[in-house]
CSV table of C-alpha atoms in Angstrom, one decimal:
chain,number,residue,atom,x,y,z
E,1,MET,CA,41.2,11.2,7.4
E,2,THR,CA,40.8,7.4,6.9
E,3,SER,CA,39.0,5.7,4.7
E,4,ALA,CA,37.3,3.8,7.9
E,5,ASN,CA,36.6,7.0,9.3
E,6,ALA,CA,35.0,8.9,6.5
E,7,THR,CA,32.6,5.4,6.5
E,8,THR,CA,31.5,6.2,9.6
E,9,ASP,CA,31.5,10.2,9.5
E,10,GLN,CA,29.0,9.9,6.0
E,11,ALA,CA,25.1,9.4,7.2
E,12,GLU,CA,23.0,6.6,6.1
E,13,VAL,CA,20.1,7.4,4.4
E,14,ALA,CA,17.8,4.6,3.8
E,15,TYR,CA,14.7,5.4,1.3
E,16,ASP,CA,11.5,3.0,1.8
E,17,MET,CA,10.4,1.5,-1.5
E,18,THR,CA,7.6,-0.5,-0.1
E,19,PRO,CA,4.8,0.2,-2.3
E,20,THR,CA,1.4,1.2,-0.5
E,21,TRP,CA,-1.3,-0.9,-0.7
E,22,GLY,CA,-3.0,1.9,-3.4
E,23,GLU,CA,0.1,1.5,-5.6
E,24,VAL,CA,-0.5,-2.6,-5.4
E,25,GLY,CA,-4.0,-2.4,-6.4
E,26,LEU,CA,-2.6,-0.1,-9.3
E,27,LEU,CA,-0.3,-3.1,-10.4
E,28,MET,CA,-2.9,-5.6,-9.7
E,29,TYR,CA,-5.8,-4.0,-12.1
E,30,ARG,CA,-3.0,-3.6,-15.0
E,31,LEU,CA,-2.0,-7.0,-14.6
E,32,ALA,CA,-5.3,-8.3,-15.4
E,33,ILE,CA,-6.2,-5.5,-18.3
E,34,SER,CA,-3.2,-7.2,-19.3
E,35,LYS,CA,-4.7,-10.9,-19.4
E,36,GLU,CA,-1.0,-11.4,-17.0
E,37,VAL,CA,-2.5,-14.7,-16.1
E,38,LYS,CA,1.1,-15.6,-14.4
E,39,ALA,CA,1.5,-12.1,-12.6
E,40,LEU,CA,-1.6,-12.4,-11.1
E,41,GLU,CA,-1.5,-15.5,-9.5
E,42,ALA,CA,1.8,-15.1,-8.1
E,43,GLY,CA,-0.2,-11.5,-6.7
E,44,LYS,CA,-2.4,-14.2,-4.5
E,45,SER,CA,-1.2,-13.4,-1.0
E,46,GLU,CA,-1.7,-9.9,-2.0
E,47,PHE,CA,-5.2,-9.7,-2.7
E,48,GLN,CA,-6.0,-12.0,0.3
E,49,LYS,CA,-4.2,-9.4,2.4
E,50,ALA,CA,-5.8,-6.2,1.1
E,51,PHE,CA,-9.6,-8.3,1.4
E,52,ALA,CA,-8.9,-10.0,4.8
E,53,GLY,CA,-7.0,-6.8,5.9
E,54,MET,CA,-10.5,-4.2,4.3
E,55,GLU,CA,-12.9,-6.3,6.2
E,56,VAL,CA,-11.3,-6.0,9.8
E,57,LEU,CA,-11.3,-2.5,9.1
E,58,ASN,CA,-14.9,-2.4,8.1
E,59,GLN,CA,-15.8,-4.4,12.0
E,60,LEU,CA,-13.2,-2.2,13.3
E,61,LEU,CA,-14.4,1.0,12.0
E,62,ARG,CA,-17.5,1.8,14.4
E,63,THR,CA,-14.8,1.6,17.1
E,64,LEU,CA,-13.3,4.0,15.7
E,65,THR,CA,-12.3,8.1,17.7
E,66,PRO,CA,-13.2,10.9,15.5
E,67,GLU,CA,-9.6,11.0,14.5
E,68,GLN,CA,-9.0,8.0,13.9
E,69,ARG,CA,-11.8,8.2,11.5
E,70,SER,CA,-10.2,11.0,9.6
E,71,LEU,CA,-7.1,9.4,9.4
E,72,TYR,CA,-8.7,6.9,8.0
E,73,GLU,CA,-10.7,8.5,5.2
E,74,ARG,CA,-7.8,10.8,4.0
E,75,VAL,CA,-6.0,7.8,3.1
E,76,PHE,CA,-8.9,5.9,1.8
E,77,ALA,CA,-9.1,8.9,-0.4
E,78,GLU,CA,-5.2,8.7,-1.4
E,79,GLU,CA,-5.0,4.9,-1.5
E,80,LEU,CA,-8.3,5.0,-4.0
E,81,ALA,CA,-6.4,8.3,-6.0
E,82,LYS,CA,-3.5,6.4,-6.7
E,83,GLN,CA,-5.4,3.3,-7.7
E,84,ASP,CA,-7.3,6.0,-11.1
E,85,ARG,CA,-3.5,6.8,-12.1
E,86,ARG,CA,-3.0,5.7,-15.7
């Protein structure tokens, strides 16, 4: 087997390292309590997205099916729990 074949025969594995919103919330909280002002300023767009997204969700909640509401409640609880980590 040539090195070219070896590369094409191997399966590529990708890992998603993107933090969830709960993890971003925990990071922002930790930056706030440690008074990391410059880092918080750099994260302004993340705050904006999080709060804007919650307003969208608040307006959509009444339109969710029972299955969607169940998913919302499960994910919301999981993301809140991530922010309680020390």
